[in-house]
Every structure is written in structure tokens, then in C-alpha cells.
Amino acid sequence: MTYCHPIIYVAVTAFSAEVMMIRKNVVFFRGRKRNINMNKHRIVKAAVIQVLIISLILSGCNSSGSTGSTDNTAKKMKWWQKTIAYEIYVKSFKDSDGDGTGDLKGITSELDHFKEMGVGAVWLTPCYVSPQADNGYDIADYYNIDPAYGTMEDMDNLIKEAGKRDIRIVMDLVFNHTSNENEWFLTSRQSRDNEKSDWYIWADPKEDGSAPTNWRSIFGGSAWEYDETRGQYYLHTFLPEQPDLNWADPEVRKALNDVARFWIDKGVGGFRMDAVTYIKKPDEFKDGIPDGGDGMTGIHSMTANTDGILDYLHEFKSAVVDGNDIFTVGEANGVSAEDLSQWIGEKGVFDMVFQFGLVNIDLPDETNWCNTREWTLPEFKSYFRGSLSEADSAGGWFPVFLENHDQPRSIDHFMPGEGNRIAKAKALSTLLLTMKGTPFVMQGEELGFVNVDWGSIDDYNDVSTKNHYEFALSEGYSEEEAMDAVHRFSRDSSRTPMQWDGSENAGFTTGTPWLPVYPDYDVFNCDAEKKDPDSVLNCYIALNDLRRKHSELISGDYAEIFKDDEKIFSFTRENEGKKATVFINFTPDEATYDKSCIENAECIFSTVTETEKGKLSPYGAAVYEE
Ligand code: GLC
Ligand code: MG
């Protein structure tokens, strides 16, 4: 991944040789005039070479990004804009001690997996101390590693070993809420007047003793939980085990800033800010208009993106982030393309935000997985168009993602139904790695993973899946309809163990995996895919290579072509006289397009061996360049 201009190597070699010779001369010829003059001459020469080296380094020897690009725009880009990011679901990546749970040592042992893929940033889902009510998104201690995942020493070692490979570790900051077992909450709930009594969102019951409002939590059921000791309710946007912090209290914000600084000092490369659009609550707590048979209103509509939220985040940015060579990406459910200029770019609070427009394209209302809608390819494209143009005009940057640990697998999500799974995976990988922005690959996506379809709801682990299932039944859907929705949207699909090889449990663990390994691991595993030139993994490797060689795929402007085409997604990436045109067929049939736009271009990448201008095979993708 490290790339240095050849001139720099020559200069470095020449400089070292000069220094050695000067040293030798000084020692050997000390005191003789002729040789002192010669030394001076050489010192001047060496100084010139040194200046040359420094200016070349400053002008863009790129050692932490993944591109070998020499184009001027790419040179000015930050390391995290040029690299590929990868999400690890820590619990499922690699188990080093046979307890069936992935761990930090396991991750360290597999870092070479990222070498050829060009990954320079690895986002770890939360691995802090946690009772695991929501698989780590309920944090009991931000300053320690959960024993199931290892020790702080393992973490230090992981950061160090990753660094040797030019990979930065990205931590997940869950700052909207903690675990109900966090010391902060245990103190807060003791009385109405202790030093942390205001650290969470407490409210008195309504006159009849019921919850302060009719808000439904994102995982289902009331968003309020009664506490006997205080005689009050506390708010939880997610599970009752995840009480929301009160950001209005400056002490809370200070405590959270300290957490982030602690991790920056450890050398992490960035933060993903969990559920960050919920941190500010409205000044007044009011009932919402019921949107379900339970008489409740989804909390999202009542608290997401509340006025004033950006003040808190600006404070976080200037107190913690500014001046450090790290990036931040906010999980920003509720932030639309029009809002982007306030969230990213010159006036924004983060480097990037994950928006939900694309992943919710089939779900008008996230609370109800049974209420889906059909979508069209032009709609799919419009998400990229809208967000990219707003991000560009704000001077901000875009994270490209089709999957994460809360989403179904992209093959089933965006290319459902008939057709070859490998072709689909390759088509989607082409989109992910040639779109403008930093691509985020979800563990297993690079191997072509698909959704699980376990028989009964009891087979599922994810608490939100179980709650969605119950909600569907309570809304009058049949068991079959509820299970269909589970197969389509369950978060467990993106959380099954990583498949390393064809041995038992796919080489993930020698014990019993905490979540079943997907049965197709004999074919879809890292070892087998490495050996197969036509595998999904080798397609990712080839696409990384392509990005390095054709830097307009990293730095180039984005423009859509054939906008209204219902079958093909095509766009150009253009920079400094180089133009790449990408074509992706979203259908199980052959598709054609007007090839005049690539008349003088040559094919630089294709997901099939034979490709013809103007034609794409079923779920085929190709890139041309002129
Ligand atoms: C975010 C996480 C999700 C988690 C939730 C609560 O949406 O991505 O996995 O359950 O926040 O922390
Ligand atoms: Mg383990």
C-alpha cells in the first residue's frame, strides 16, 4: 500500500551515499585543506538533495492512503479519502481462544487479509466492557476492553500491528446512551440530587402514573422505563438497557470528550459516531400522534435531529477532533441531502455522515418491516446524485456503503430474485469501489455473503429482529409475513461468522460459534476465493488495483449518464483529462446502451471475461477509460 515516487527513492539513495562519503572524508582527511573543500562541496550537494527530497515528500509521497496516484487532486486529498474502509463485527470476525466469540487477537492475526484489498481504515464495532444487551452497543466502561474480546494490551498491539501495515483502527463511539450497568447510570439512578443525577434523561410520570410521553423506542415498546428509587422514568431511544445520556449537561459532554481523547491518544485513526442524530432532546416532552395500533409514536420522529444538536457537535469537533489526523463519520439517520452542508464540509461537524436514504429505499417506515415498497433504479441513482452534489457543494466528503452490521446483505437487498449471486456481488462491488467517496466494505461483503433464512424466530439472536417480529404480529400480520420480513431485514444476516476456510466452522473458531456459520462456507470462504480467479474476493482485489492505477476513480468528479435508464447504472469519474465511465447492469437479463459515449475509450475493467461496448451481460459491470 505504501507508494513513493521513484525519484524519491533515487534521491534518498543518493543522499545516504553522500552522507556516508562525507563522514568517511571527515574522519579520514581531517585537517587537510583540499579535502575540507571537497567536503564543503559535498555538503552543499547533499543539502540540495535533501531539499529535493523534502519538497517531493511535501508534494505528495503518499504513505498512508491506498492510491499510487500522481494526479494533483489526489495529492491534496486526505488519507481517509483515498483509502478503502472496512467494518469488522468484532464478535464475528475471528476467534483466537476457542470460546466461540471473535476477539482482538483474532483480528490481529488476520490483518494481512486487508493487504491486497487496499484497506487503510478498519472500523471496529464496540469492543468496550459491555453486558452485551445489544452486542456491545451498551457500554458499561469506555476505558476498558470487554474480557470476551481481550485486554487493553491486545488493543494496543492491534493498533500497532495495523499501523505497520498502514491501517488505522477506527473506534465506534456510542455517545447517545450507555449501558444501564455503566457506573454513571448506577450513580444517576440512586437519587434525584447526586452529582450525576442529571446525566441521563429523567422525567416524572404523567398524573396517572404512566410514562411521560407515548414515544416508542426504536427497538419497540415504550421508550421510557420506570425506576422505583427515583420514582421517575428514564428515556431510552433503544433498549431499556441503553439509557440515553443528557447532553444538555456540560459535565456529560466533558466526560464524553475525555473518552474520545483517550482513544485518540492511543493512536486510533478515527471515530464512527453511533446514533448521533438522537443526542439532543426537545426542550419539551410531548405526546406524538400515534402511528401504530399500540397508540405510540416512533421516537425517531420526535427526537431525531432536534434544533441545537449541531452546537453540541461543533463543540465536540473543536474540543476533541480538530488538529488531529483522524476522521469522523456520523451515523446520521434523519439527515437528508439538503441538511448535509451543516453536517459535513467547511461548516460541518463531521468528515462524513452515513445517511439512510439508500438503505431505507424499500422501507418507508423503519418501525414496520412488513410495510415495504417497490423501488426503481432511477430512484436508487437519485440518492447518489442528491447526496454527492450536496456534499460537493459543501466541500464535504461522502462515505459509500451498501451494507453494515444493521443492514441485510446487499445482494438480497438491492439485487433480489433470480440471477447469479457471484455476478451480483461483483456488480455491486464495482459500484462500491468506483463511486465517488470512501468505500466502506462490511465484513463478508467481499466474499459475496447473502442473508440468512433461519426457520424460526427463536433461531435469531438480534434483539431488534425479535422486536420487529413481535410488532408485526401485534399489527395483525401473519406469522409467515412476519418471518418473511425477518428473512429480508434481520441484522443477523450481516453478523454471521466470517468464513476463512473450508474447515469446520469456516475456520472462525475451534469452539461453538456464538451465531451459526452460514452453511455455504465450503465454497464462499477466504481461502477458496483467493485461489479462484473468478471469485468475488478477487474482484475486490482487482478493483483496488484499478483505483490505484486510474486515480480518477478516487479523485474524479462524478456525473451520471442515462439517468432514467431502468436497467443500467452508469456514471463518469473525470479528472485532469482522464475520464472513466462505469456501467452496471442491475437486471438478470442482458442490457444494452448507446455506446457512442465511449467511442474512443478502452475497457479497463469488466466483471466478465468477454465484454462488448454497448452491451452488458446479466448483472455485468464494466469500466472504460479515455
Ligand atoms: C446504531 C448501531 C446499532 C445499535 C444502535 C444502538 O444504530 O449501528 O447496531 O443497535 O445504534 O446503539
Ligand atoms: Mg474468543
XYZ file of C-alpha atoms in Angstrom, residues 86-96 101-115 117 122 443-444 446-447 449 496-510 517-518 520-531 537:
63
model
C -13.722 -1.925 6.244
C -16.167 -2.685 9.031
C -15.379 -5.544 11.391
C -18.150 -7.020 13.512
C -15.753 -7.896 16.310
C -17.857 -10.703 17.717
C -17.832 -12.500 14.373
C -14.502 -11.849 12.697
C -12.015 -14.325 14.163
C -11.885 -16.198 17.441
C -8.394 -16.788 18.826
C -16.627 -15.276 20.123
C -14.402 -13.220 17.861
C -11.717 -11.208 19.639
C -8.944 -8.646 19.207
C -6.142 -11.199 18.972
C -8.139 -12.881 16.235
C -8.324 -9.611 14.310
C -4.587 -9.015 14.700
C -3.890 -12.481 13.320
C -5.860 -11.733 10.156
C -4.626 -8.229 9.306
C -2.955 -9.478 6.152
C -6.428 -10.103 4.757
C -6.541 -6.360 4.086
C -3.245 -6.068 2.275
C -7.755 -5.202 -0.733
C -10.732 -0.665 9.919
C -17.092 -7.936 6.661
C -18.182 -10.785 4.373
C -16.042 -9.025 -0.131
C -16.797 -12.766 -0.188
C -22.344 -13.206 1.615
C -22.739 -14.385 10.969
C -19.129 -15.507 11.480
C -16.527 -14.647 8.892
C -15.687 -17.576 6.617
C -11.946 -18.081 6.469
C -11.613 -21.585 5.040
C -13.437 -24.837 4.357
C -12.667 -26.423 7.746
C -15.256 -26.856 10.495
C -16.932 -23.555 11.455
C -15.226 -21.978 8.452
C -12.033 -21.530 10.461
C -13.750 -18.852 12.556
C -13.486 -20.760 15.833
C -12.449 -24.119 17.216
C -21.826 -20.110 10.456
C -23.624 -19.817 7.133
C -22.216 -22.249 2.246
C -18.781 -21.777 3.807
C -17.266 -24.680 1.868
C -17.488 -22.531 -1.285
C -17.664 -18.958 -0.033
C -14.583 -18.639 2.111
C -11.498 -16.528 2.004
C -9.029 -19.326 1.223
C -11.047 -20.771 -1.635
C -11.838 -17.368 -3.084
C -8.205 -16.329 -3.049
C -7.373 -19.311 -5.233
C -12.764 -11.577 -3.409
